[in-house]
CSV table of C-alpha atoms in Angstrom, one decimal:
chain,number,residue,atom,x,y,z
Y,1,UNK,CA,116.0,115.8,84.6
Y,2,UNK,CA,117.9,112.6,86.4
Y,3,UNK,CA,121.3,112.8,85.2
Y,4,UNK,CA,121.5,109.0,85.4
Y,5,UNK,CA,119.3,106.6,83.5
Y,6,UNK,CA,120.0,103.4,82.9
Y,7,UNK,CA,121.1,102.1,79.2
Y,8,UNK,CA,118.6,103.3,77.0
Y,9,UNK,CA,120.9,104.7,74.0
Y,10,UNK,CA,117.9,106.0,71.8
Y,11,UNK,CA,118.7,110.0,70.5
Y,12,UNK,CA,116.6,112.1,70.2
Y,13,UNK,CA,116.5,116.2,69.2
Y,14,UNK,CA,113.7,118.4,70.0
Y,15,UNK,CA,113.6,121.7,67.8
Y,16,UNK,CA,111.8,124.2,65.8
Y,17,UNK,CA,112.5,125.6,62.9
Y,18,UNK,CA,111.4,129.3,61.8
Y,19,UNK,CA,111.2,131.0,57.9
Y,20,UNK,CA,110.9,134.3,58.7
Y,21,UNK,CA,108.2,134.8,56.1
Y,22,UNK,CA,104.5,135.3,56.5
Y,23,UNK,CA,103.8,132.5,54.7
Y,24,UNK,CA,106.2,130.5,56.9
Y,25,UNK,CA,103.9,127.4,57.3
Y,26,UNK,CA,104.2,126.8,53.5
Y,27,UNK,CA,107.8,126.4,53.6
Y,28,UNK,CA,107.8,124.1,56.4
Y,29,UNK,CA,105.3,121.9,55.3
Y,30,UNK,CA,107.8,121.9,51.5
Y,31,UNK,CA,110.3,120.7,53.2
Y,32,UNK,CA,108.4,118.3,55.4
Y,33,UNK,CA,107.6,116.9,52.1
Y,34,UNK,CA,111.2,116.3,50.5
Y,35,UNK,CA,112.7,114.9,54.2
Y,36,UNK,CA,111.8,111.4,54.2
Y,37,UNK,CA,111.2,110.6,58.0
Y,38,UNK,CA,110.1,107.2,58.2
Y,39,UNK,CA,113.2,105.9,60.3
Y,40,UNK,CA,112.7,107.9,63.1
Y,41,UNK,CA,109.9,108.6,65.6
Y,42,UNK,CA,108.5,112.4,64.9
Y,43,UNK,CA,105.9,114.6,66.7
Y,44,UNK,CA,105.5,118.2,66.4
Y,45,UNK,CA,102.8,120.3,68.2
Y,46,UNK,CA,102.8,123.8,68.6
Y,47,UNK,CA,106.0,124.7,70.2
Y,48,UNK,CA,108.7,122.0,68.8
Y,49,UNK,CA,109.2,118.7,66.8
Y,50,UNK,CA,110.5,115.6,68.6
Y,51,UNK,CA,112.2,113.7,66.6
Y,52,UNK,CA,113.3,109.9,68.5
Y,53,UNK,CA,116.0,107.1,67.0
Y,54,UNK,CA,119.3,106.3,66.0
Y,55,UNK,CA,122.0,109.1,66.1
Y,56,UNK,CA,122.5,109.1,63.1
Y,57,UNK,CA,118.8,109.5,61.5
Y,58,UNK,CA,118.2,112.2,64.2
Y,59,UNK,CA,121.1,114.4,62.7
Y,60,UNK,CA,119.9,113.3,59.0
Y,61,UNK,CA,116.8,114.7,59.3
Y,62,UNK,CA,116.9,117.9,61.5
Y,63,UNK,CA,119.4,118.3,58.6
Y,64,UNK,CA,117.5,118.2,55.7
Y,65,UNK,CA,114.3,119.8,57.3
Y,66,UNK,CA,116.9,123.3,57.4
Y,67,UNK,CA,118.7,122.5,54.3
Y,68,UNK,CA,115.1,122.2,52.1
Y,69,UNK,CA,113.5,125.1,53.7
Y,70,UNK,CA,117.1,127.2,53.9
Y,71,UNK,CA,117.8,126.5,49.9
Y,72,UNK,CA,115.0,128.7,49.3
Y,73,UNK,CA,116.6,131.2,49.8
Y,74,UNK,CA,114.3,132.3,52.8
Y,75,UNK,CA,115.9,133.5,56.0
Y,76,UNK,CA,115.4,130.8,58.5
Y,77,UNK,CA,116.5,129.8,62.0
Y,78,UNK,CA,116.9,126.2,63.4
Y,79,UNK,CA,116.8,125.8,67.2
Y,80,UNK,CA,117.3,122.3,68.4
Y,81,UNK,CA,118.3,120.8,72.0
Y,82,UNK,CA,120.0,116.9,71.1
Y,83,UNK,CA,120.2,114.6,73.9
Y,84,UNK,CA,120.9,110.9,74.3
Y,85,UNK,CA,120.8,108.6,77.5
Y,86,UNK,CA,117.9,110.6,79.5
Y,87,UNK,CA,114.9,109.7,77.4
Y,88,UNK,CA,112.5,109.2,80.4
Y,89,UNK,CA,109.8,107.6,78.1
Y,90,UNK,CA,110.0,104.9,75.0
Y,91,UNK,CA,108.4,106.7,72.2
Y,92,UNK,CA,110.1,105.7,69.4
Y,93,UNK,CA,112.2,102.7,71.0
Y,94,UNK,CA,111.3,100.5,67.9
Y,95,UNK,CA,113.2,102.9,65.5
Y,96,UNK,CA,116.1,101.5,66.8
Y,97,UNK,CA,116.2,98.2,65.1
Y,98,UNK,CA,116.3,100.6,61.6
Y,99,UNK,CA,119.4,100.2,59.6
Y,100,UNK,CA,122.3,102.8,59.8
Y,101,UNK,CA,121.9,103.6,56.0
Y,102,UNK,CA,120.8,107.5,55.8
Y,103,UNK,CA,118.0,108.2,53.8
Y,104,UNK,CA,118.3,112.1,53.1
Y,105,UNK,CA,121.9,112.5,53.0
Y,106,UNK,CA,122.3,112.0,49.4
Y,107,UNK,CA,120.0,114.6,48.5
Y,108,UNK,CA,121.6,117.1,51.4
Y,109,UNK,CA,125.0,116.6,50.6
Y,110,UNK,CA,124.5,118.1,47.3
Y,111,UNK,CA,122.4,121.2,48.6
Y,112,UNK,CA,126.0,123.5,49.1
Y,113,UNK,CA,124.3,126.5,51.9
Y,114,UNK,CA,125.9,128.4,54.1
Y,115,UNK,CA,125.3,129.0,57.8
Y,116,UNK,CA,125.7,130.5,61.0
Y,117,UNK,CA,125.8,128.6,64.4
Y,118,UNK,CA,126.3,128.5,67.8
Y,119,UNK,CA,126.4,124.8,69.8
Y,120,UNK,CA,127.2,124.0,73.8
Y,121,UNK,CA,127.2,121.0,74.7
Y,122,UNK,CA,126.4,120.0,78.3
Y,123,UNK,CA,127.7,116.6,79.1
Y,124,UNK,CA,125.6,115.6,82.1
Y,125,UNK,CA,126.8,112.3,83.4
Y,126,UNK,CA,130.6,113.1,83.4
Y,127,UNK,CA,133.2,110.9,80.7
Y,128,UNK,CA,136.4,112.7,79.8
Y,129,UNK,CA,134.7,115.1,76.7
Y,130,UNK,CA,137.3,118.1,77.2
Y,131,UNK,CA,139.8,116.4,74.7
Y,132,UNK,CA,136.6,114.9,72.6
Y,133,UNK,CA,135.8,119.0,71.9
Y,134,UNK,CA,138.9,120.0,71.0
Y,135,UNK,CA,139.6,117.1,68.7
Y,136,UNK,CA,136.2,117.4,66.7
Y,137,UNK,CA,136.7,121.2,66.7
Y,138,UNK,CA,139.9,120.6,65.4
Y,139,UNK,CA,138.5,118.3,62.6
Y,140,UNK,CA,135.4,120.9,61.7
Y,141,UNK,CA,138.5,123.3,60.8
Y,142,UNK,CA,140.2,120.9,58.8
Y,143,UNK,CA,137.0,120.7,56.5
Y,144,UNK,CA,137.0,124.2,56.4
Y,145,UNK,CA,134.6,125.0,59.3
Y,146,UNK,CA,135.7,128.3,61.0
Y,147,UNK,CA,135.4,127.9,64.9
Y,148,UNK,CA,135.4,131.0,67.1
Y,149,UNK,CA,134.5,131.4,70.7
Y,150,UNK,CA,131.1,132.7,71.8
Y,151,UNK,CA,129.2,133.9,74.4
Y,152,UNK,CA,128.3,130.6,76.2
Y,153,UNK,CA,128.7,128.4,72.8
Y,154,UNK,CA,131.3,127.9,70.1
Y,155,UNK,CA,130.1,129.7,66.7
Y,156,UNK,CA,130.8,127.6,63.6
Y,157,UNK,CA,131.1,129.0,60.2
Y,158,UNK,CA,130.5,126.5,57.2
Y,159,UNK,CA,128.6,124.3,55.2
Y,160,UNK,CA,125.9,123.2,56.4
Y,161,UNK,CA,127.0,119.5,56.0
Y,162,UNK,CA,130.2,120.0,57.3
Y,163,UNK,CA,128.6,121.4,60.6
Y,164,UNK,CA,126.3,119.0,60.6
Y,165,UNK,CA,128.7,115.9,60.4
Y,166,UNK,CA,130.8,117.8,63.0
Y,167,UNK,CA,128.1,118.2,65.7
Y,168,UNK,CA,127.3,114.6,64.7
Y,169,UNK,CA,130.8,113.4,66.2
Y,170,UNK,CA,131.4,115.5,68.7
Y,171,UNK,CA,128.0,114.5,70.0
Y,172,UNK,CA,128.8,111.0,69.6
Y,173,UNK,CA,132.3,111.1,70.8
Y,174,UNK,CA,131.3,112.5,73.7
Y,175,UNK,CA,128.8,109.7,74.5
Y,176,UNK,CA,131.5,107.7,73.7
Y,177,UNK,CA,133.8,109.3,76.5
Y,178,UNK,CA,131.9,108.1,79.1
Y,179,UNK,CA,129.0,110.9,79.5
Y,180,UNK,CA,126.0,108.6,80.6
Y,181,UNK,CA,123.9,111.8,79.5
Y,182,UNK,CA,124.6,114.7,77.3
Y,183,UNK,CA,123.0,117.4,75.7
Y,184,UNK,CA,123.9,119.2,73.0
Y,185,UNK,CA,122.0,122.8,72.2
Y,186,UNK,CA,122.2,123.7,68.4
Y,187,UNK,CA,121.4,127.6,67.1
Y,188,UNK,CA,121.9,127.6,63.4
Y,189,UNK,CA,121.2,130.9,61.0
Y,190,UNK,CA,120.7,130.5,57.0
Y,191,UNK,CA,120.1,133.3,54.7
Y,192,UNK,CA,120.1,136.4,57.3
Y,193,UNK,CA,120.3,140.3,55.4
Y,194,UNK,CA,123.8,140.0,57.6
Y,195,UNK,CA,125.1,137.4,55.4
Y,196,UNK,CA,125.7,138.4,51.8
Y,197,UNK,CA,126.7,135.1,50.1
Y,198,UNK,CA,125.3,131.9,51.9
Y,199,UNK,CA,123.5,130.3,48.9
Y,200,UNK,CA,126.8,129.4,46.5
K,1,UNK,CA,132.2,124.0,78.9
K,2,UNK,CA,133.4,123.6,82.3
K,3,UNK,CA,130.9,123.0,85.6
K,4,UNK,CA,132.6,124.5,88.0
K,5,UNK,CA,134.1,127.8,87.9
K,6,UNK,CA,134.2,130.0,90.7
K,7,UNK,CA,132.3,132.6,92.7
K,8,UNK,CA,131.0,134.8,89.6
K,9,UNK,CA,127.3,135.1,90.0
K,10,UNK,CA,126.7,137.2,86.3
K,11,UNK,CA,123.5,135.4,84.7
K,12,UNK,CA,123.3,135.6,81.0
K,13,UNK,CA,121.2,134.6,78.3
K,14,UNK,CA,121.7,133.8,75.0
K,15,UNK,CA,118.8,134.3,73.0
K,16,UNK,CA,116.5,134.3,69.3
K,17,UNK,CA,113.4,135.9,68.7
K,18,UNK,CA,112.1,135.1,65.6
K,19,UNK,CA,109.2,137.0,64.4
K,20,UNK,CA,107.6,134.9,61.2
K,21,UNK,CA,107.1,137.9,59.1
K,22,UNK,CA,108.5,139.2,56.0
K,23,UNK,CA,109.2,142.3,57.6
K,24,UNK,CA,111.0,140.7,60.9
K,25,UNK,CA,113.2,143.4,61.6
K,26,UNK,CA,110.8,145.9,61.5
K,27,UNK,CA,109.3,144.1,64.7
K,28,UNK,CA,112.5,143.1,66.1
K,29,UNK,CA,113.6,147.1,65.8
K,30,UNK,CA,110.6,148.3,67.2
K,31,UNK,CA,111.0,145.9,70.3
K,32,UNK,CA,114.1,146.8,70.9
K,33,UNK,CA,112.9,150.8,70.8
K,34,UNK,CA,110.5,150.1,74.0
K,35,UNK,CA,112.9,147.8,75.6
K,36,UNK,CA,115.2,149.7,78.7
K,37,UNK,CA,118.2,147.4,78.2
K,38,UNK,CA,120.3,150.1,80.0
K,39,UNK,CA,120.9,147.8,83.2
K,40,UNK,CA,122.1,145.1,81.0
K,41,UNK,CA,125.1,144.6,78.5
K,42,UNK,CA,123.9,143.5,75.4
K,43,UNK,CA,125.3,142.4,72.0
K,44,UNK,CA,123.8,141.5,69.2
K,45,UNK,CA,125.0,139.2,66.4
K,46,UNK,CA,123.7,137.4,63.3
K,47,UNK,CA,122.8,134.2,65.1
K,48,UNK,CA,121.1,135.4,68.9
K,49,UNK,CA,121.8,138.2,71.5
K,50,UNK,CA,123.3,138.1,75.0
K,51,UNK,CA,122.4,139.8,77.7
K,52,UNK,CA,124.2,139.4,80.6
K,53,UNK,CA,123.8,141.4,84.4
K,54,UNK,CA,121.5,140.8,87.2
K,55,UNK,CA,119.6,137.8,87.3
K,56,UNK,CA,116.4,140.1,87.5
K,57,UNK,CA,117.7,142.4,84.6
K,58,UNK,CA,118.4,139.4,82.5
K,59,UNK,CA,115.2,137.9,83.1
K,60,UNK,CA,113.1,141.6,83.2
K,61,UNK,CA,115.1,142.2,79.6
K,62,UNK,CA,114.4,138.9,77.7
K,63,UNK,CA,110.8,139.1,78.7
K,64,UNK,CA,110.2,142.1,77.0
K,65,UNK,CA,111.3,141.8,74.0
K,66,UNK,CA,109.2,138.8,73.7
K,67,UNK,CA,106.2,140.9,74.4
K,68,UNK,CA,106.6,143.9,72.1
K,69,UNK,CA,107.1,141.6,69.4
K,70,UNK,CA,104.0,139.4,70.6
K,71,UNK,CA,102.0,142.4,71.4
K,72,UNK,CA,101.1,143.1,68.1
K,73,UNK,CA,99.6,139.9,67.4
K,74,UNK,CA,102.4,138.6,64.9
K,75,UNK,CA,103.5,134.9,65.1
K,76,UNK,CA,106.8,135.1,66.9
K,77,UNK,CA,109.3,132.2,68.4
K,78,UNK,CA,111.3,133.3,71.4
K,79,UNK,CA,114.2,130.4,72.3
K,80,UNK,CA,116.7,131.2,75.1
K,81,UNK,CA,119.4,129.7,77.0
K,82,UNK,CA,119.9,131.0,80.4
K,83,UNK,CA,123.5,130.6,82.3
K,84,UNK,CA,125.1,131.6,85.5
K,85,UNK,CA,128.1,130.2,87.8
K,86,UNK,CA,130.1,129.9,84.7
K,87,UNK,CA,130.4,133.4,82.6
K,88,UNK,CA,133.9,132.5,80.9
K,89,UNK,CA,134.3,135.9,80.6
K,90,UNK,CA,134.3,139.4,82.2
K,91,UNK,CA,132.0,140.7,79.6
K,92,UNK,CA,128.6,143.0,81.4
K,93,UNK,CA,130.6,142.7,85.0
K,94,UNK,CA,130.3,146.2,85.9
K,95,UNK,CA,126.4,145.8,85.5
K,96,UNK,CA,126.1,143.8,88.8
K,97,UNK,CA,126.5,146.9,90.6
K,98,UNK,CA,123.0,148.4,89.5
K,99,UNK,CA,120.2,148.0,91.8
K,100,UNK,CA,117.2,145.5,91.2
K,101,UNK,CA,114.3,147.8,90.4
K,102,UNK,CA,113.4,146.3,87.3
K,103,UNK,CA,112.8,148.6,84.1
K,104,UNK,CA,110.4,146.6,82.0
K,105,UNK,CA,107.9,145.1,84.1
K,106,UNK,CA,105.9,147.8,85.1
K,107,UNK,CA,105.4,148.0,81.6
K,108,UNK,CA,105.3,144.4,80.9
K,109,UNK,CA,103.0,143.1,83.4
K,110,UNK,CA,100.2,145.1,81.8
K,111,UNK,CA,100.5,143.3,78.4
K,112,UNK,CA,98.1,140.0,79.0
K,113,UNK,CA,99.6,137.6,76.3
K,114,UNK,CA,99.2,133.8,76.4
K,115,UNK,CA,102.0,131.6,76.1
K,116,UNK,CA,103.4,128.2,75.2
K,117,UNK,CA,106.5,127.3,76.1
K,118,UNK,CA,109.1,124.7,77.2
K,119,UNK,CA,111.6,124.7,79.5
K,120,UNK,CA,114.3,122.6,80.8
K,121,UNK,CA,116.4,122.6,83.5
K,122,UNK,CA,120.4,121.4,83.5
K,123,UNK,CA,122.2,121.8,87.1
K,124,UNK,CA,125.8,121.1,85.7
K,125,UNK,CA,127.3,121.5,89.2
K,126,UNK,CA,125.4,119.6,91.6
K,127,UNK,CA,123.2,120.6,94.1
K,128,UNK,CA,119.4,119.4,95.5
K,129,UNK,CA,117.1,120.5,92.8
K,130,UNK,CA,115.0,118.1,92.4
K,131,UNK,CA,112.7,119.3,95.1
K,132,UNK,CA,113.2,122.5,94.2
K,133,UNK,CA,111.9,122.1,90.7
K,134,UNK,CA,108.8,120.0,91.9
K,135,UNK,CA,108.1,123.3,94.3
K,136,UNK,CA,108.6,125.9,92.0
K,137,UNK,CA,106.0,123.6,89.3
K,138,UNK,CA,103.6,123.4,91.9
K,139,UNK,CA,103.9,127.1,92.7
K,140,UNK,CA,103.2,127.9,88.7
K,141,UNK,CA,100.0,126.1,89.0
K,142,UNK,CA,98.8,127.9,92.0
K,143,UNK,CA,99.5,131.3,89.4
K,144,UNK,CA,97.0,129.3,86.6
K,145,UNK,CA,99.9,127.8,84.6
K,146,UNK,CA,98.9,124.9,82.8
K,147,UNK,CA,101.6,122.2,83.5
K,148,UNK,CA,102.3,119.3,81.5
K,149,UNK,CA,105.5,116.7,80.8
K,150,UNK,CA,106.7,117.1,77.3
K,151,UNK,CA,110.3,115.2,75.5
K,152,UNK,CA,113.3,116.7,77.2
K,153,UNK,CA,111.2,119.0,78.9
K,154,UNK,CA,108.3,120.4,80.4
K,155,UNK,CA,105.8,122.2,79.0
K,156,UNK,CA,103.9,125.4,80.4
K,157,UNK,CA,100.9,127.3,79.2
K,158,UNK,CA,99.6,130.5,80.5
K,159,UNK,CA,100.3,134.2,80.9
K,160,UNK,CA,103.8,135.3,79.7
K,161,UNK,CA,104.2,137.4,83.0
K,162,UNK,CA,103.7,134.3,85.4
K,163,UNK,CA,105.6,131.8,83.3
K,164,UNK,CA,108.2,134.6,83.4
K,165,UNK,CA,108.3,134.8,86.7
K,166,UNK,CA,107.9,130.7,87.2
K,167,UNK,CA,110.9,130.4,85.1
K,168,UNK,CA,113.0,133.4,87.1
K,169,UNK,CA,111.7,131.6,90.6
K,170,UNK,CA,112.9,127.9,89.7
K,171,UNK,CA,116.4,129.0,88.1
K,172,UNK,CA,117.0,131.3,91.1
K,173,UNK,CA,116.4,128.5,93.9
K,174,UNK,CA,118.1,125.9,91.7
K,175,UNK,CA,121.6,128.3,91.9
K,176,UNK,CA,120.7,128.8,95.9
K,177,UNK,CA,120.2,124.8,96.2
K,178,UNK,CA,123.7,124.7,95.3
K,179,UNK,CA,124.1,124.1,91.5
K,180,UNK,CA,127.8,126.1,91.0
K,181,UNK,CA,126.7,126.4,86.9
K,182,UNK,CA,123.0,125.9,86.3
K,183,UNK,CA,122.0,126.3,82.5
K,184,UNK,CA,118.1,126.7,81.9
K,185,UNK,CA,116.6,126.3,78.4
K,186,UNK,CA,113.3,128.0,77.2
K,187,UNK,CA,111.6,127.7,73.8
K,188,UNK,CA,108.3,130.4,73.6
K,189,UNK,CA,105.6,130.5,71.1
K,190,UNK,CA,102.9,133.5,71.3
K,191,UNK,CA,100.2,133.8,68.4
K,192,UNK,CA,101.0,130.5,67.1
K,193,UNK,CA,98.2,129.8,64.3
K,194,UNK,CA,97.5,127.0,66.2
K,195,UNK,CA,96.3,129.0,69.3
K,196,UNK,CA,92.9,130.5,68.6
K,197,UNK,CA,93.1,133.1,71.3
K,198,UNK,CA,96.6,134.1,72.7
K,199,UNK,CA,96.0,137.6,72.3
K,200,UNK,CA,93.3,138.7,75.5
């Protein structure tokens, strides 16, 4: 909870993901089996998943853990808090020497799905991040992302990779501002009754 | 996005319940039928409610929805982000003016339902918490909440009512230790197949 710490620049995203299905446990454990995982650190119990490493495998795979269970067609809700520069412990530390190459996005980039969400981002060791938001908001809309205000959050309206790769930078470019600690909390919705048309 | 703003003491919380059923909105509905929400404004989207009011209400509100989902023994996920000091926005104002006798507990401190959750604690706006969050732990345990560091957060096991209350107790003294925006993060999991015996 120190909103200093040091230099450690290891990512990580804790989050749970929940089919609204009784037989909700298959369709995590389907998906857990299309994600490939081994460049990151990852732990779940019974509450969340941890997943530890570079920024850019952390947002690969909370990615395609949704996107395999969401293009079922199942109504599902991801819930994940990302936070880089407060890890407070060094599980995971050696998935940092993993290359930067992705190893789901190819498959995820082709799953086209919908979604719902609702992100905040709370930068807690200051940096100049008010003109970071704007300017990744402004690039989500360019891809065709719609941005509206929300209680407490920004809701985005998209494609799931397009969020995705949005989130990605403004969580990064925020780092980059100068933020020696910043979390970002993520709400996403796929396949709700509400929405008629998120599986194209 | 912006840690400090003023004198407005409206709590909020923006929140998910995810039942994992097939019939979730049957359970969600029939929450939401026992639930008094009437000191509260509430709105309901596709991606997570907000209440807003009262700290007490706010707190009273979220914890029974929770338990007339969990009640009946289905696998339900409860994740909510609590804010106050920076509302953003005028919506629920007129609520402050009710008075603090809460409209749930009496009901909700006779369900007995076990508990795992994980909270974390973001003081965006200063303030001595520290010691205020080692207090309020210690006072948790003294109630027979199980207490133990997780990733980003900490973890608590035990009675909804008491980790309610735990939760209400350290967000409260955090705002009157000084934090002018204080943003509290809980993640709940009742009847989890991986807890033999929430249900008492």
């Amino acid at each position: 909870m120190e909103n200093n710490c040091g230099n450690s620049r290891i990512a990580g995203c804790s989050f749970s993901v929940h089919p609204m299905a009784d037989d909700f446990v298959d369709y995590i454990k389907a998906s857990l089996r299309e994600v490939d995982s081994s460049k990151v650190w990852m732990k779940t119990d019974d509450v969340t998943t941890t997943v530890r490493g570079r920024m850019e495998h952390v947002f690969d795979v909370t990615e395609a853990i949704l996107l395999h269970i969401a293009k079922t067609g199942v109504h599902v809700a991801f819930q994940g808090t990302f936070s880089i520069g407060c890890p407070g412990d060094s599980s995971g530390d050696v998935h940092m020497d993993e290359s930067e190459e992705r190893l789901n996005k190819p498959q995820s980039k082709n799953i086209e799905q919908r979604v719902a969400a609702k992100f905040s981002l709370y930068p807690m060791g200051g940096g100049d991040y008010m003109d970071t938001i704007y300017r990744q908001i402004q690039a989500m809309k360019e891809k065709g992302v719609e941005v509206t205000p929300a209680h407490y959050s920004t809701r985005l309206d998209g494609d799931t990779s397009d969020i995705f790769t949005g989130l990605e930078d403004v969580f990064r470019e925020t780092e980059a501002s100068g933020s020696s600690h910043t979390v970002m909390t993520v709400t996403v919705s796929a396949n709700s009754p509400s929405h008629k048309d998120d599986r194209s």
